[in-house]
Short mmCIF file of C-alpha atoms in Angstrom, two decimals:
data_model
loop_
_atom_site.label_atom_id
_atom_site.label_comp_id
_atom_site.label_asym_id
_atom_site.label_seq_id
_atom_site.Cartn_x
_atom_site.Cartn_y
_atom_site.Cartn_z
CA MET A 879 49.44 207.31 -18.78
CA GLY A 880 50.90 206.43 -14.91
CA SER A 881 53.81 207.98 -14.07
CA SER A 882 57.24 207.06 -15.24
CA PRO A 883 60.51 205.93 -13.46
CA PRO A 884 62.77 208.34 -12.19
CA ASN A 885 65.69 207.21 -14.69
CA VAL A 886 63.31 207.81 -17.67
CA PRO A 887 65.00 210.85 -19.83
CA THR A 888 62.69 213.70 -21.54
CA ILE A 889 64.04 213.92 -24.77
CA ARG A 890 63.01 217.37 -26.55
CA VAL A 891 62.11 216.92 -30.11
CA PHE A 892 61.09 219.87 -32.32
CA ILE A 893 59.21 219.59 -35.27
CA ALA A 894 58.81 221.91 -38.17
CA GLY A 895 55.55 221.44 -40.01
CA GLY A 896 52.26 219.78 -39.10
CA SER A 897 50.87 217.99 -41.90
CA TYR A 898 51.76 214.18 -43.14
CA ALA A 899 55.25 213.83 -42.10
CA GLY A 900 55.30 215.91 -39.21
CA LEU A 901 52.16 214.40 -37.57
CA SER A 902 53.11 210.95 -38.58
CA ALA A 903 56.61 211.74 -36.98
CA ALA A 904 55.02 212.84 -33.53
CA ALA A 905 52.64 210.16 -33.60
CA ASN A 906 55.17 207.57 -33.73
CA LEU A 907 57.13 208.63 -31.43
CA LEU A 908 54.54 208.31 -28.68
CA ASP A 909 54.02 204.89 -29.27
CA LEU A 910 58.01 204.34 -29.04
CA GLY A 911 58.09 206.18 -25.82
CA GLN A 912 55.29 203.95 -24.22
CA GLY A 913 57.59 200.83 -25.34
CA LEU A 914 55.03 199.88 -28.08
CA SER A 915 55.80 199.31 -31.57
CA PRO A 916 55.61 202.38 -34.20
CA ARG A 917 51.58 202.30 -34.88
CA MET A 918 52.89 202.57 -38.79
CA SER A 919 54.93 199.71 -38.37
CA ASN A 920 54.25 196.32 -39.90
CA GLU A 921 56.79 194.36 -37.42
CA LYS A 922 57.28 194.39 -33.77
CA TYR A 923 59.83 196.91 -32.53
CA SER A 924 62.73 195.56 -30.07
CA HIS A 925 62.85 197.92 -26.98
CA HIS A 926 65.75 197.78 -24.83
CA PRO A 927 65.44 196.36 -21.66
CA ASP A 928 67.47 199.35 -19.84
CA LEU A 929 65.04 202.10 -21.65
CA PRO A 930 61.43 200.65 -22.12
CA ARG A 931 60.40 204.29 -22.05
CA VAL A 932 61.14 207.59 -23.14
CA ASN A 933 59.38 210.99 -22.08
CA TRP A 934 58.93 213.29 -24.87
CA ASP A 935 58.99 216.84 -24.72
CA ILE A 936 57.58 217.42 -28.59
CA THR A 937 56.81 220.69 -30.26
CA ILE A 938 55.04 220.87 -33.16
CA ALA A 939 55.45 224.57 -35.45
CA SER A 940 52.75 224.75 -38.07
CA GLU A 941 51.58 227.97 -39.58
CA ARG A 942 48.11 226.57 -39.90
CA ASP A 943 45.80 226.07 -36.84
CA GLY A 944 45.18 222.42 -37.69
CA TYR A 945 45.82 219.09 -40.18
CA TYR A 946 44.75 219.89 -43.46
CA HIS A 947 44.26 216.80 -45.62
CA VAL A 948 46.05 217.84 -49.06
CA ILE A 949 45.04 215.33 -51.11
CA GLY A 950 41.36 216.20 -50.27
CA SER A 951 41.69 219.88 -52.05
CA PRO A 952 40.31 219.02 -55.51
CA LEU A 953 37.55 218.07 -53.60
CA ALA A 954 37.21 220.68 -50.88
CA LEU A 955 37.16 223.59 -53.40
CA ALA A 956 34.12 221.52 -54.49
CA ASP A 957 31.97 220.47 -52.03
CA ALA A 958 31.22 222.62 -48.91
CA GLU A 959 30.47 220.00 -46.84
CA TYR A 960 33.50 217.77 -47.60
CA ALA A 961 35.55 221.41 -47.13
CA LYS A 962 34.28 220.93 -43.46
CA ARG A 963 36.04 217.89 -42.71
CA ASN A 964 39.08 218.23 -44.60
CA TRP A 965 40.34 220.66 -41.78
CA ILE A 966 40.67 219.41 -38.18
CA LYS A 967 42.20 222.12 -35.74
CA PHE A 968 44.79 220.20 -33.90
CA GLN A 969 43.01 220.91 -30.36
CA ASP A 970 40.19 218.43 -32.14
CA LEU A 971 42.91 215.50 -33.28
CA PRO A 972 42.44 213.24 -30.11
CA GLY A 973 45.13 210.98 -31.46
CA LEU A 974 47.73 213.65 -30.41
CA HIS A 975 46.25 214.87 -26.93
CA ASP A 976 49.35 214.17 -25.22
CA PRO A 977 51.00 216.49 -22.67
CA GLN A 978 54.09 215.51 -24.28
CA ILE A 979 52.76 217.54 -27.50
CA LYS A 980 52.24 221.36 -27.45
CA PHE A 981 51.33 223.07 -31.00
CA VAL A 982 52.47 226.51 -31.78
CA HIS A 983 50.73 228.14 -34.33
CA GLY A 984 53.21 230.13 -36.47
CA SER A 985 56.31 230.00 -38.38
CA VAL A 986 59.79 228.92 -38.32
CA SER A 987 62.00 231.68 -39.03
CA SER A 988 65.50 230.01 -38.45
CA VAL A 989 67.26 226.95 -36.93
CA ASP A 990 70.78 227.19 -35.10
CA CYS A 991 71.77 223.75 -35.80
CA GLU A 992 74.78 223.99 -33.93
CA ALA A 993 73.24 225.70 -31.04
CA LYS A 994 70.14 223.34 -31.30
CA THR A 995 67.77 225.84 -31.57
CA ALA A 996 64.57 227.18 -33.45
CA THR A 997 63.11 230.59 -33.52
CA THR A 998 59.10 230.87 -34.42
CA ILE A 999 57.16 233.84 -35.23
CA ASP A 1000 53.77 233.48 -33.77
CA ASN A 1001 50.94 233.90 -36.40
CA ALA A 1002 48.58 236.13 -34.00
CA THR A 1003 51.49 238.21 -32.00
CA GLN A 1004 54.39 238.31 -34.39
CA LEU A 1005 56.47 237.51 -31.44
CA ALA A 1006 59.57 235.50 -31.85
CA THR A 1007 60.33 232.76 -29.51
CA THR A 1008 63.37 230.51 -29.58
CA HIS A 1009 63.09 226.76 -28.98
CA GLU A 1010 65.90 224.60 -27.29
CA TYR A 1011 65.92 220.86 -28.78
CA ASP A 1012 67.60 217.58 -29.09
CA TYR A 1013 66.55 216.78 -32.26
CA PHE A 1014 65.21 218.57 -35.11
CA VAL A 1015 62.90 217.10 -37.71
CA ALA A 1016 62.14 219.26 -40.63
CA ALA A 1017 58.71 218.52 -42.01
CA THR A 1018 57.36 222.12 -43.52
CA GLY A 1019 56.75 220.56 -47.02
CA LEU A 1020 56.48 222.60 -49.94
CA ARG A 1021 54.93 226.02 -50.64
CA ARG A 1022 51.77 225.43 -53.11
CA VAL A 1023 49.68 228.31 -54.33
CA TRP A 1024 45.88 228.44 -54.95
CA PRO A 1025 44.27 226.47 -56.02
CA VAL A 1026 46.57 223.53 -54.95
CA VAL A 1027 46.19 224.52 -51.39
CA PRO A 1028 44.09 226.79 -49.70
CA GLN A 1029 45.94 229.76 -48.42
CA SER A 1030 43.98 230.32 -45.37
CA LEU A 1031 45.86 229.73 -42.21
CA THR A 1032 42.75 229.33 -40.01
CA ARG A 1033 40.38 226.96 -40.15
CA LYS A 1034 37.73 229.86 -40.00
CA GLN A 1035 39.18 231.75 -42.94
CA TYR A 1036 39.36 228.52 -44.95
CA ILE A 1037 35.74 227.63 -44.81
CA LEU A 1038 35.22 231.10 -45.99
CA GLU A 1039 37.53 230.74 -48.77
CA THR A 1040 36.41 227.62 -50.13
CA GLU A 1041 32.70 228.45 -49.78
CA GLU A 1042 33.45 232.01 -51.90
CA HIS A 1043 35.52 229.32 -54.42
CA ILE A 1044 32.57 226.88 -54.44
CA HIS A 1045 29.80 229.55 -54.94
CA ALA A 1046 31.86 230.86 -57.88
CA VAL A 1047 32.34 227.78 -59.57
CA ALA A 1048 28.58 226.63 -58.98
CA ASN A 1049 27.49 229.70 -60.67
CA ALA A 1050 29.89 229.40 -63.75
CA GLN A 1051 27.27 229.84 -66.29
CA HIS A 1052 29.84 230.59 -69.06
CA GLY A 1053 31.84 227.18 -67.75
CA VAL A 1054 35.12 226.79 -65.83
CA VAL A 1055 38.72 226.17 -67.60
CA VAL A 1056 41.11 224.90 -65.72
CA VAL A 1057 45.13 225.20 -67.33
CA GLY A 1058 46.90 222.57 -66.41
CA GLY A 1059 47.16 218.84 -66.87
CA GLY A 1060 48.95 217.75 -64.03
CA ALA A 1061 47.55 215.50 -61.00
CA VAL A 1062 46.09 219.05 -59.39
CA GLY A 1063 44.55 220.02 -62.64
CA ILE A 1064 43.55 216.57 -63.73
CA GLU A 1065 41.65 216.23 -59.77
CA MET A 1066 40.39 219.19 -59.87
CA ALA A 1067 38.82 219.49 -63.13
CA ALA A 1068 37.20 215.81 -62.51
CA GLU A 1069 36.06 216.88 -58.94
CA LEU A 1070 34.38 219.44 -60.21
CA LYS A 1071 32.59 217.98 -62.98
CA MET A 1072 31.48 215.09 -60.63
CA VAL A 1073 30.09 217.28 -57.84
CA MET A 1074 28.69 219.77 -60.51
CA PRO A 1075 27.94 217.98 -63.42
CA GLY A 1076 25.94 220.69 -65.20
CA ILE A 1077 28.66 222.76 -65.29
CA LYS A 1078 30.88 222.66 -68.43
CA VAL A 1079 34.33 222.16 -67.35
CA THR A 1080 37.31 222.08 -69.87
CA LEU A 1081 41.06 221.40 -68.98
CA ALA A 1082 43.65 222.72 -71.04
CA HIS A 1083 47.18 221.12 -71.12
CA SER A 1084 50.26 222.61 -72.80
CA GLN A 1085 51.74 219.32 -74.01
CA GLU A 1086 50.75 216.19 -76.12
CA LYS A 1087 50.36 214.12 -73.08
CA LEU A 1088 48.60 214.79 -69.64
CA LEU A 1089 51.12 214.16 -66.55
CA SER A 1090 53.98 215.17 -68.74
CA SER A 1091 56.35 216.44 -66.24
CA GLU A 1092 56.26 212.98 -64.48
CA SER A 1093 58.13 210.23 -65.45
CA LEU A 1094 55.41 207.97 -65.55
CA SER A 1095 54.38 205.36 -68.64
CA ASP A 1096 52.25 206.45 -71.63
CA GLU A 1097 49.59 203.76 -70.29
CA CYS A 1098 49.16 205.65 -67.43
CA LYS A 1099 49.23 208.93 -68.79
CA ASP A 1100 46.76 207.72 -71.34
CA LYS A 1101 44.60 206.17 -69.15
CA ALA A 1102 44.40 209.30 -67.25
CA MET A 1103 43.10 211.55 -70.39
CA GLU A 1104 40.41 208.69 -70.98
CA LEU A 1105 38.94 208.62 -67.76
CA LEU A 1106 38.63 212.40 -67.82
CA GLN A 1107 36.92 212.54 -70.77
CA GLN A 1108 34.75 209.72 -69.33
CA GLY A 1109 33.72 211.74 -66.70
CA GLY A 1110 32.57 214.70 -68.81
CA VAL A 1111 35.65 217.19 -68.58
CA GLU A 1112 36.56 218.40 -72.39
CA VAL A 1113 40.36 217.97 -72.74
CA LEU A 1114 42.34 220.18 -74.56
CA MET A 1115 45.91 219.40 -75.64
CA ASN A 1116 48.90 221.01 -77.10
CA HIS A 1117 47.06 224.52 -75.69
CA ARG A 1118 49.69 227.01 -74.02
CA LEU A 1119 48.14 229.88 -72.39
CA ALA A 1120 48.82 233.19 -73.73
CA THR A 1121 46.78 235.67 -71.99
CA THR A 1122 43.62 235.87 -69.97
CA LYS A 1123 41.36 238.85 -69.62
CA GLN A 1124 38.28 239.72 -67.88
CA VAL A 1125 35.17 241.04 -70.21
CA GLU A 1126 31.62 242.30 -69.66
CA THR A 1127 28.75 240.31 -70.97
CA SER A 1128 25.43 241.73 -72.42
CA ASP A 1129 23.49 239.86 -69.49
CA GLY A 1130 25.80 241.82 -67.01
CA SER A 1131 27.94 238.55 -66.05
CA SER A 1132 31.39 238.35 -66.03
CA LYS A 1133 33.52 236.09 -67.66
CA TYR A 1134 37.15 235.45 -68.81
CA GLU A 1135 38.26 235.60 -72.24
CA ILE A 1136 41.52 233.23 -72.34
CA GLU A 1137 43.61 233.09 -75.63
CA PHE A 1138 46.13 230.26 -76.53
CA THR A 1139 49.27 230.68 -78.19
CA ASN A 1140 47.80 228.33 -81.21
CA GLY A 1141 45.46 231.21 -81.35
CA HIS A 1142 42.58 229.29 -80.07
CA LYS A 1143 39.93 231.47 -77.82
CA LEU A 1144 37.58 230.58 -74.80
CA LEU A 1145 35.12 232.14 -72.75
CA ALA A 1146 34.48 231.11 -69.40
CA SER A 1147 33.12 232.28 -66.01
CA GLU A 1148 35.76 230.97 -63.96
CA PHE A 1149 39.44 230.26 -64.59
CA ILE A 1150 41.48 228.33 -62.49
CA MET A 1151 45.30 228.09 -62.95
CA ALA A 1152 46.53 224.71 -61.80
CA VAL A 1153 50.00 225.41 -63.35
CA SER A 1154 52.84 226.29 -60.74
CA LYS A 1155 56.24 225.14 -59.40
CA SER A 1156 56.19 224.44 -56.09
CA GLN A 1157 58.95 226.21 -53.89
CA SER A 1158 60.81 224.81 -50.86
CA THR A 1159 59.88 226.16 -47.27
CA ALA A 1160 63.36 225.24 -45.97
CA THR A 1161 64.47 228.87 -46.18
CA TYR A 1162 64.73 228.53 -42.09
CA LEU A 1163 67.60 226.09 -42.75
CA PRO A 1164 71.27 226.74 -43.26
CA SER A 1165 72.61 226.75 -46.94
CA SER A 1166 74.71 224.04 -46.16
CA ALA A 1167 71.71 221.40 -45.65
CA LEU A 1168 70.24 222.55 -48.94
CA ASP A 1169 70.62 221.78 -52.64
CA GLU A 1170 69.90 224.79 -55.38
CA GLU A 1171 66.16 224.07 -55.23
CA GLY A 1172 65.91 224.69 -51.54
CA TYR A 1173 65.76 220.55 -50.72
CA VAL A 1174 67.25 218.95 -47.72
CA HIS A 1175 70.29 216.70 -48.47
CA ILE A 1176 69.83 213.46 -46.68
CA ARG A 1177 71.43 210.22 -45.64
CA ALA A 1178 69.25 207.05 -46.16
CA ASN A 1179 68.14 207.37 -42.58
CA ALA A 1180 67.05 210.85 -42.85
CA THR A 1181 69.33 212.74 -40.90
CA PHE A 1182 71.01 215.52 -42.88
CA SER A 1183 73.87 214.68 -45.02
CA PRO A 1184 77.54 215.73 -43.14
CA GLY A 1185 78.33 219.51 -43.94
CA THR A 1186 75.75 220.74 -41.47
CA PRO A 1187 76.82 221.08 -37.41
CA ASN A 1188 74.95 218.31 -35.43
CA ALA A 1189 73.52 216.28 -38.95
CA ASP A 1190 72.94 213.73 -36.87
CA PHE A 1191 70.57 215.51 -34.91
CA HIS A 1192 68.64 216.90 -37.82
CA LEU A 1193 66.26 215.00 -39.83
CA CYS A 1194 63.83 215.78 -42.60
CA ALA A 1195 60.87 213.81 -43.84
CA GLY A 1196 58.35 214.49 -46.48
CA ASP A 1197 58.26 216.80 -49.48
CA LEU A 1198 61.47 218.69 -48.78
CA THR A 1199 63.71 215.76 -48.95
CA LYS A 1200 66.41 215.56 -51.50
CA TRP A 1201 65.40 211.99 -52.65
CA SER A 1202 63.90 209.83 -55.95
CA GLY A 1203 60.51 209.23 -56.56
CA ILE A 1204 57.60 211.64 -56.82
CA LYS A 1205 56.13 213.71 -53.93
CA ARG A 1206 53.29 212.03 -52.54
CA CYS A 1207 51.48 211.70 -49.18
CA GLY A 1208 52.46 207.75 -48.76
CA TRP A 1209 56.17 209.09 -49.33
CA ALA A 1210 55.50 211.54 -46.58
CA LEU A 1211 53.87 209.22 -43.91
CA HIS A 1212 56.59 206.67 -44.50
CA CYS A 1213 59.17 209.48 -43.72
CA GLY A 1214 57.93 210.34 -40.63
CA HIS A 1215 57.72 206.96 -39.22
CA PHE A 1216 61.22 206.47 -40.20
CA ALA A 1217 62.28 209.96 -38.60
CA ALA A 1218 60.75 208.64 -35.55
CA HIS A 1219 62.32 204.92 -35.50
CA ASN A 1220 65.45 206.36 -36.35
CA ILE A 1221 65.14 209.33 -33.50
CA HIS A 1222 64.29 206.65 -30.71
CA GLN A 1223 67.47 204.54 -32.22
CA LEU A 1224 69.79 207.39 -31.44
CA VAL A 1225 68.13 207.81 -27.79
CA LEU A 1226 68.98 204.37 -27.22
CA GLN A 1227 72.37 204.44 -28.31
CA LYS A 1228 73.02 207.61 -26.37
CA TYR A 1229 71.60 206.01 -23.26
CA THR A 1230 72.70 202.07 -23.67
CA GLY A 1231 75.40 202.17 -26.03
CA GLN A 1232 73.20 199.87 -28.29
CA GLU A 1233 74.43 200.25 -31.90
CA PRO A 1234 71.49 201.80 -33.88
CA LYS A 1235 69.21 199.96 -36.10
CA PHE A 1236 67.94 202.48 -38.33
CA ALA A 1237 65.27 202.33 -40.72
CA GLU A 1238 66.57 203.27 -44.17
CA PHE A 1239 65.28 204.44 -47.57
CA ASP A 1240 65.40 202.96 -50.49
CA GLU A 1241 65.21 204.23 -53.50
CA VAL A 1242 62.11 205.42 -54.76
CA ALA A 1243 60.63 204.81 -58.74
CA PRO A 1244 57.88 206.96 -60.05
CA MET A 1245 54.35 206.17 -59.05
CA ILE A 1246 51.38 208.05 -58.70
CA GLY A 1247 47.81 207.31 -57.48
CA LEU A 1248 45.12 209.64 -59.20
CA ALA A 1249 41.51 210.35 -58.22
CA ILE A 1250 39.41 210.88 -61.33
CA GLY A 1251 36.09 211.70 -60.36
CA LYS A 1252 34.34 208.14 -59.40
CA THR A 1253 36.98 206.11 -60.90
CA ALA A 1254 41.10 205.98 -60.07
CA VAL A 1255 44.45 205.57 -62.06
CA ALA A 1256 47.34 204.23 -60.34
CA SER A 1257 50.76 203.59 -61.94
CA GLY A 1258 53.97 202.42 -60.75
CA PRO A 1259 57.14 199.90 -61.85
CA GLU A 1260 54.40 196.84 -61.52
CA GLY A 1261 52.24 198.62 -64.50
CA THR A 1262 49.15 200.50 -64.98
CA VAL A 1263 45.58 199.40 -63.09
CA PHE A 1264 42.30 201.56 -63.09
CA GLY A 1265 39.18 201.62 -62.10
CA GLU A 1266 36.36 202.01 -59.42
CA ASP A 1267 37.71 199.24 -57.50
CA ILE A 1268 41.33 201.25 -57.49
CA MET A 1269 39.40 203.98 -56.56
CA LYS A 1270 37.98 202.47 -53.50
CA ALA A 1271 41.48 200.52 -52.40
CA TYR A 1272 43.51 204.20 -52.71
CA PHE A 1273 41.18 206.66 -51.95
CA LYS A 1274 37.71 204.98 -50.09
CA ASP A 1275 34.80 207.59 -51.34
CA ASP A 1276 36.56 210.39 -49.16
CA LEU A 1277 39.93 211.19 -51.39
CA GLY A 1278 41.94 209.30 -48.50
CA PHE A 1279 40.84 211.10 -45.90
CA THR A 1280 40.15 207.93 -43.87
CA ILE A 1281 43.00 206.17 -44.80
CA CYS A 1282 45.36 208.68 -43.75
CA TRP A 1283 43.43 209.59 -40.52
CA ASP A 1284 43.28 205.91 -39.65
CA TRP A 1285 47.35 204.92 -40.33
CA MET A 1286 48.58 207.92 -38.13
CA GLY A 1287 46.23 207.20 -35.56
CA LEU A 1288 44.80 210.71 -35.48
CA ALA A 1289 41.48 209.35 -33.41
CA GLY A 1290 43.63 207.35 -31.12
CA ARG A 1291 45.68 204.09 -31.38
CA LYS A 1292 43.83 201.07 -32.13
CA ARG A 1293 46.29 198.87 -34.08
CA GLU A 1294 47.17 195.70 -32.02
CA GLU A 1295 50.49 195.19 -31.52
CA PRO A 1296 52.21 193.48 -34.71
CA SER A 1297 53.25 189.72 -33.81
CA ALA A 1298 57.21 188.85 -33.44
#
């Protein structure tokens, strides 16, 4: 990038979170600052002639030391080679190699919205650092437990964590039981069976239908069940977990005795708990910004709802948003793009007086895309579709890694400017 004219402002943006929403916001900001249309937009962006360029000073704080493709978790915990490509250290993301972006490997401990400062705790040194900002984006998502996502915070430790898990399930001579028939449990069981067809995989769910906590059609839920069974997974419905205990076998191997409230007992070498309620990570924000479950109250333009100091300078993107719809990667990417668009609009308002033209969220209907082994099911307001072609369209052959990588431009911006 060449030198900028002296009247180009430098805007400080602090992004809490280095996953889909946070990286999407940063990538699209880079484009807007260079006078381009944001890479995730299908429409040409109208820049103001008096402010064609903006310099950004972007800080991204992340507990992990890299970008982790969360959608790929079920396969990363079954295939060691896939696991290695599913976590990319931030320094190895060409599309974000820019002097305008710096990464902080640590957690956000507090945000003073009135002073517009954020405090981070470094993962290695545990030292606190205060960062001043002009705009803040809350994109830390939800706290998900094992095995929904690995718990490691460095790529090195993550590789060890996944290898240990993969070794255990690969040697599960008494089979693997996955408890929980939500999206995570379904995909976990399906990927294990696909990668390790010789291992017996059983999925147990407490309700009459899979995906019982989601407002999806019975057609979608039934099709998920059918595809799971076609993939070789044994499915037990109306099986609520009661107890588990580890027991020794006559050959010296260990296994679990799993008992359900209906009296049914199972023995398995490995037991995977895929039932948990994800927790908000927004404990660093003032209570005025949050609902009772820790989600951030936002307006349709992603800024905080009135009631929090400097609400117009604070935005939320991704799973932390208090908004309609099922929490999905697509929503997080969409939010990050809109957050970048609207920050730039606010900057234009400040420096040119132009009335902002915000990108605004619509209400989101329940929708989902599920990879189930070699096939997939997708469902939304238009209905339910399934098959290997749906798998290719929604996930390609790597559980959506390439789709997300390309859409965020993590290898560098390649998309052409959209025509007017």
